[in-house]
mmCIF file of C-alpha atoms in Angstrom:
data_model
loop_
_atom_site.group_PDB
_atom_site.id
_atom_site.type_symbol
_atom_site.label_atom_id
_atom_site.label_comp_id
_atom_site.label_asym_id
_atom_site.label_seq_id
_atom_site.Cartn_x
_atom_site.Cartn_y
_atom_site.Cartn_z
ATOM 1 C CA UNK A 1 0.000 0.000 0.000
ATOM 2 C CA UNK A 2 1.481 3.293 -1.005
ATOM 3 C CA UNK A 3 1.882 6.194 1.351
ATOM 4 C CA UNK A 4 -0.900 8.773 0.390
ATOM 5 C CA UNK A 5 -3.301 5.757 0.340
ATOM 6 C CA UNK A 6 -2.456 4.704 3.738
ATOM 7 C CA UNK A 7 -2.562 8.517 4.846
ATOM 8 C CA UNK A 8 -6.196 8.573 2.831
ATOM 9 C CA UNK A 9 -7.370 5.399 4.879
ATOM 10 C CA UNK A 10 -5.987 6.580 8.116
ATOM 11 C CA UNK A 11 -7.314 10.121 8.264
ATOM 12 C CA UNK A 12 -10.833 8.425 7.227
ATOM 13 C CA UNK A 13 -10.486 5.391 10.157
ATOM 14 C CA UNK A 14 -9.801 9.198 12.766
ATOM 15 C CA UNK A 15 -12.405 10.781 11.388
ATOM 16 C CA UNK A 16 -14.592 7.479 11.751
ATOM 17 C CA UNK A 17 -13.830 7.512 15.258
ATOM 18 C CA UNK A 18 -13.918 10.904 16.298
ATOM 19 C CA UNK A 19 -17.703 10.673 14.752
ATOM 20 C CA UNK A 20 -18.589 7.796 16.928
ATOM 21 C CA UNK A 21 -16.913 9.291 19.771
ATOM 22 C CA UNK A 22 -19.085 12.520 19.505
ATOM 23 C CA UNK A 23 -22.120 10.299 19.023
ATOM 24 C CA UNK A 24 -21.171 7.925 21.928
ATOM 25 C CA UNK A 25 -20.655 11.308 24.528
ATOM 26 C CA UNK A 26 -24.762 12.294 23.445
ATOM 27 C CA UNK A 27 -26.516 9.386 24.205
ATOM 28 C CA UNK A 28 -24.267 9.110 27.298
ATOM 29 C CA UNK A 29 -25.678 12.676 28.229
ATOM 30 C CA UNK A 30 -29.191 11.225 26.873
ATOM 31 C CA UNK A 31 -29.220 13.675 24.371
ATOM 32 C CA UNK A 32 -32.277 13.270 22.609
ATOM 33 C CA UNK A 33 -30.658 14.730 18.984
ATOM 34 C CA UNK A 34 -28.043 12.141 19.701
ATOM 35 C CA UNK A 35 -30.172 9.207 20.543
ATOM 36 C CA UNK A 36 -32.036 9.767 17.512
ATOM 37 C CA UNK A 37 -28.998 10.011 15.556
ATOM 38 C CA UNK A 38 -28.360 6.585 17.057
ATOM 39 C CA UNK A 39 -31.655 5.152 16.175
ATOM 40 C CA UNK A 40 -31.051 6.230 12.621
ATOM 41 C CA UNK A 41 -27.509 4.986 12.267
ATOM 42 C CA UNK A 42 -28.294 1.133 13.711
ATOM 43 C CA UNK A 43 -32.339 0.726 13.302
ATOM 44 C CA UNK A 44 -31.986 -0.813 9.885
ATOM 45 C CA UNK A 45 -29.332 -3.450 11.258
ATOM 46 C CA UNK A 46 -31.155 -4.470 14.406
ATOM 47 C CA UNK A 47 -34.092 -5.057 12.932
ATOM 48 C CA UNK A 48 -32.281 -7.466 10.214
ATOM 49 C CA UNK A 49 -31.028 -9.128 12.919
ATOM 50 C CA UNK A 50 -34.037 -9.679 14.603
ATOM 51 C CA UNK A 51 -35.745 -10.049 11.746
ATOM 52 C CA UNK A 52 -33.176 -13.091 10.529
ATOM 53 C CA UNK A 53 -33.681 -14.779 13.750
ATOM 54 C CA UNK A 54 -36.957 -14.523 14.711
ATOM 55 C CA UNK A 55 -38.591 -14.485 11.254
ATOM 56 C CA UNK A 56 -41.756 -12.380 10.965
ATOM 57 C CA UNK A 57 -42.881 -12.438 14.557
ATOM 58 C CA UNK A 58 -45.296 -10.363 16.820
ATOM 59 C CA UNK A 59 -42.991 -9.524 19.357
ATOM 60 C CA UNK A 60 -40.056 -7.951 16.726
ATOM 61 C CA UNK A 61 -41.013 -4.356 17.740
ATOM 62 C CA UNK A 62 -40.984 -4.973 21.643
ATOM 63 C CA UNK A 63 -37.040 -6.844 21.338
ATOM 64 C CA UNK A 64 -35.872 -4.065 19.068
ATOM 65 C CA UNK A 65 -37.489 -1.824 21.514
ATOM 66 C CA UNK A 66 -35.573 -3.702 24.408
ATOM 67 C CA UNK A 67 -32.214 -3.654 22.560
ATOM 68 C CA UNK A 68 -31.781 -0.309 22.043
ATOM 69 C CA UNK A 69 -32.810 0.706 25.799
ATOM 70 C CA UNK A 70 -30.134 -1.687 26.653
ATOM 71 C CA UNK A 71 -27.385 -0.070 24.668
ATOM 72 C CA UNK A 72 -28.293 3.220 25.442
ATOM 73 C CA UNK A 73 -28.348 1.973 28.892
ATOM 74 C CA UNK A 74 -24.792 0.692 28.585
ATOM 75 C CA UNK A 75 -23.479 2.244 26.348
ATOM 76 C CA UNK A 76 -20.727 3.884 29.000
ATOM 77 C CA UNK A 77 -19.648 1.041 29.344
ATOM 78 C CA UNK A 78 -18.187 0.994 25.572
ATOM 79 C CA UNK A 79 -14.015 2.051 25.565
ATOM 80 C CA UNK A 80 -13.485 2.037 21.692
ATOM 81 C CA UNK A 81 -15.487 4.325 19.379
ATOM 82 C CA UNK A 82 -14.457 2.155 16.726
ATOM 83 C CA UNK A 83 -16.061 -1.193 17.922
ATOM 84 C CA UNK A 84 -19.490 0.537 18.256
ATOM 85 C CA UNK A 85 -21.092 -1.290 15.346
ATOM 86 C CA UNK A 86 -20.139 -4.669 16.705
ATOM 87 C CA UNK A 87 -21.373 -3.954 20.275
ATOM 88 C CA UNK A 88 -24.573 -2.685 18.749
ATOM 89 C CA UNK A 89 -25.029 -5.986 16.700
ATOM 90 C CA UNK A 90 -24.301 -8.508 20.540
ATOM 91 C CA UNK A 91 -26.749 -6.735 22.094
ATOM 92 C CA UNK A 92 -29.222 -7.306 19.758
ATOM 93 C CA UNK A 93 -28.332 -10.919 19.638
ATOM 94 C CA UNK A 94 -28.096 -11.331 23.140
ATOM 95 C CA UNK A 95 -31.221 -9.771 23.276
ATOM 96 C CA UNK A 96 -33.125 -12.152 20.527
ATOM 97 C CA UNK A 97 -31.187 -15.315 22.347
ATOM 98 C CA UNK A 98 -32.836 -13.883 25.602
ATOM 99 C CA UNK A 99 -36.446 -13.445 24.110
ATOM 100 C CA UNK A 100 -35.746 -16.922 22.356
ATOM 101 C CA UNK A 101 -34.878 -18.753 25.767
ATOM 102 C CA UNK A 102 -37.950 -17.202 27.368
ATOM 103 C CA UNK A 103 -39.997 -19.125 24.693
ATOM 104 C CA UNK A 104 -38.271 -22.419 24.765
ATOM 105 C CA UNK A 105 -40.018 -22.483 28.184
ATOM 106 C CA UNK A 106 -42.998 -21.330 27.567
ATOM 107 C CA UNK A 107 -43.447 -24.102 25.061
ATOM 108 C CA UNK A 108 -42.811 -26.555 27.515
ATOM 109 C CA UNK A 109 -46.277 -26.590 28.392
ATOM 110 C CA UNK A 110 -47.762 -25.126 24.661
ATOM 111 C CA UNK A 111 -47.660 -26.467 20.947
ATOM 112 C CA UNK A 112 -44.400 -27.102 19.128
ATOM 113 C CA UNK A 113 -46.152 -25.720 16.618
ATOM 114 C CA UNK A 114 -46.966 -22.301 18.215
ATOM 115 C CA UNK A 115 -45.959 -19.307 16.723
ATOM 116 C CA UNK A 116 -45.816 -20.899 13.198
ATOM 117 C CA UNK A 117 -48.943 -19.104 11.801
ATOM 118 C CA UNK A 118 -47.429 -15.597 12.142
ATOM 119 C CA UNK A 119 -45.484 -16.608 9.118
ATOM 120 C CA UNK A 120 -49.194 -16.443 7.283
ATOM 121 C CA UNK A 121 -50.003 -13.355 6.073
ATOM 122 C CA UNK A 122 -46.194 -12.341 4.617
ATOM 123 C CA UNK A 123 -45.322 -15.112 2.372
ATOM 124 C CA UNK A 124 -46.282 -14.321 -1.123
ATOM 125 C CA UNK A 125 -47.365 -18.269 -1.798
ATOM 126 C CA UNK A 126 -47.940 -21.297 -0.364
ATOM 127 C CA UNK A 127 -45.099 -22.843 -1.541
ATOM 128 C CA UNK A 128 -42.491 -20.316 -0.222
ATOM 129 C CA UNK A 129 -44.979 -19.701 3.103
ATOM 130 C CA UNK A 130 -44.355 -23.728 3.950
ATOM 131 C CA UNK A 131 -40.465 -23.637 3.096
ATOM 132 C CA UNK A 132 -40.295 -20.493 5.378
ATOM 133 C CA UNK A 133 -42.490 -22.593 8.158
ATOM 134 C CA UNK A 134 -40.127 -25.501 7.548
ATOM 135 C CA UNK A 135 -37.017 -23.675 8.086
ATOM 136 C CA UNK A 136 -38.119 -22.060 11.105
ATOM 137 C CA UNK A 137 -39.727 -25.036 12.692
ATOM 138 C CA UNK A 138 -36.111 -26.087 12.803
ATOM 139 C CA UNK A 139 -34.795 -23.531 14.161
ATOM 140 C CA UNK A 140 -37.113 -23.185 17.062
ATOM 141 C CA UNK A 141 -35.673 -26.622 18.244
ATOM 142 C CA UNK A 142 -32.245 -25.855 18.437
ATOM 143 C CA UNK A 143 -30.540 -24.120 21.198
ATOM 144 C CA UNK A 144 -30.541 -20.094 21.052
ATOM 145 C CA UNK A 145 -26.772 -20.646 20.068
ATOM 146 C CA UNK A 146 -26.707 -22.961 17.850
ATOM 147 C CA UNK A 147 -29.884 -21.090 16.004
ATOM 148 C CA UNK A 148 -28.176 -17.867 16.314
ATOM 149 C CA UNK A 149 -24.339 -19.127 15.028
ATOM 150 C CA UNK A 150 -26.370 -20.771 11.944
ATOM 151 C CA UNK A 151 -28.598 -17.623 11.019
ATOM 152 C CA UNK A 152 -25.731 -15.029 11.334
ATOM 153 C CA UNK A 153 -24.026 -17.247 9.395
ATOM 154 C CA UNK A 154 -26.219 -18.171 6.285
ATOM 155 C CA UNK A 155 -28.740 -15.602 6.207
ATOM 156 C CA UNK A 156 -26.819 -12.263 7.496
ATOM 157 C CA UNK A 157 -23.228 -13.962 5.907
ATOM 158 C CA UNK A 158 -21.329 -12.895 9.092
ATOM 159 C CA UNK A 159 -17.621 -13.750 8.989
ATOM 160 C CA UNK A 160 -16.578 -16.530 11.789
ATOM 161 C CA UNK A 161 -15.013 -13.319 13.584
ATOM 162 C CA UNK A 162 -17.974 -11.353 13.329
ATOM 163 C CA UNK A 163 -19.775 -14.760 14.993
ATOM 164 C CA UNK A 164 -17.694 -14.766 17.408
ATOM 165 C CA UNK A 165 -18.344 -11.108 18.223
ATOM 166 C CA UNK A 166 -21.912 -11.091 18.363
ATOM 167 C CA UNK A 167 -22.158 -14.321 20.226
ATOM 168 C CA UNK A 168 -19.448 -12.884 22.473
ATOM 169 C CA UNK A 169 -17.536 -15.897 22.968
ATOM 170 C CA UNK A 170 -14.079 -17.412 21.148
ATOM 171 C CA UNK A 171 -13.075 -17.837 17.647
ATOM 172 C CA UNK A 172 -13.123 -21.947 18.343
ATOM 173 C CA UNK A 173 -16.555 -21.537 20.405
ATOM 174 C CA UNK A 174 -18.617 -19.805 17.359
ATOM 175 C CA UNK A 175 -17.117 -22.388 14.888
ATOM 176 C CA UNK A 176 -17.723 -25.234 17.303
ATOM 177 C CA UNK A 177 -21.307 -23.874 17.693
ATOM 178 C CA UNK A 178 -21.868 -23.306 13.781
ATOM 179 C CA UNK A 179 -20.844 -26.931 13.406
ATOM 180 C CA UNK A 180 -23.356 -28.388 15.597
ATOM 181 C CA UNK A 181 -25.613 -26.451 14.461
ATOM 182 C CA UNK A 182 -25.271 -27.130 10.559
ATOM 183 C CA UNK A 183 -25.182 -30.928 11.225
ATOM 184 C CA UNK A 184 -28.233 -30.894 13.553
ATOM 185 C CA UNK A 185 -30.296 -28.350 10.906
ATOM 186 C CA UNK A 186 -29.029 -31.226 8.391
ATOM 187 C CA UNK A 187 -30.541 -34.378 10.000
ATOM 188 C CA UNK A 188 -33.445 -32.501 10.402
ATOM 189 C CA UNK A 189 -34.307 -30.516 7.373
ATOM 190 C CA UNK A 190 -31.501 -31.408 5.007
ATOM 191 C CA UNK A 191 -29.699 -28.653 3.210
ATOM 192 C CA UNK A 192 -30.037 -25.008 3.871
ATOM 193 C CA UNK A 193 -32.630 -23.873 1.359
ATOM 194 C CA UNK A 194 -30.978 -21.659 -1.728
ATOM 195 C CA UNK A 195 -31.384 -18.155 -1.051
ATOM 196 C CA UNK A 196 -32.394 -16.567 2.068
ATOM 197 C CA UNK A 197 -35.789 -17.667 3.982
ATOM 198 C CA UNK A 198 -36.564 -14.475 5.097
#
């Protein structure tokens, strides 16, 4: 890499940082021009996210909702400007593995097949409504893990870093995870469907 277009990349990663700095002081001071500068930035993400793992689902506003009060709760607790985006996305994960867990009970004493209908009304035809349904009947059997290292994975295309990040664990934990859960989601569905599902 040549010297001006390290300098170029350089002086973009400072002013990249000094951006999320500023941004990360305001919602600390629960500046409302801030927080909604926030919003803005990551609504589009965390809603993918949720949106990947949860599918179409009557609770997706409400776990948004709950992720962002949790990072702007936190969000003091962040030291790098920089890693903002990342910490954003494992809150919302944790968040969706949280919600996710709270069902698994629940279901203990309700219908596997519970939750299955709110697929209904958004698929465009039958055919794609009972792939969707068969994907996501899957899913709701494995662990929130396991679910969560495969969706990041094959529908958002994280890298195994980026796993790792948002599952906040190791390198050798999110691929140990994502192998488990590709072999289980293979003995009981068979290959992951072409294209995404949601």
């Amino acid at each position: 890499m040549g010297a001006p277009k390290a300098q170029h990349l350089n002086a973009v990663t400072d002013a990249l940082e000094s951006e999320l700095a500023a941004l990360i002081a305001g919602v600390r001071r629960r500046d409302r021009e801030a927080i909604g500068r926030f919003f803005d930035r990551y609504e589009g993400e965390v809603n993918r996210i949720v949106w990947s793992l949860l599918g179409a689902d009557p609770e997706h506003d409400d776990v948004v909702h709950h992720a962002f009060a949790e990072m702007i709760e936190n969000v003091s607790q962040l030291t790098r400007p920089i890693a903002l985006r990342g910490w954003v996305r494992a809150i919302a994960v944790n968040q969706v593995r949280k919600t996710i867990r709270g069902r698994r009970w629940r279901r203990l004493f309700g219908s596997a097949e519970e939750g299955l209908e709110r697929f209904d009304s958004w698929a465009p035809d039958e055919a794609r409504l009972e792939s969707i349904r068969r994907v996501y009947r899957v899913l709701e059997t494995l662990s929130p893990e396991l679910r969560t290292a495969l969706v990041l994975r094959h529908i958002e295309g994280y890298e195994l870093s980026e796993l790792a990040e948002a599952l906040r664990c190791s390198l050798a934990t999110a691929k140990r995870w994502l192998a488990r859960a590709e072999n289980l989601f293979s003995k009981r569905h068979g290959p992951w469907p072409k294209g995404s599902t949601t």
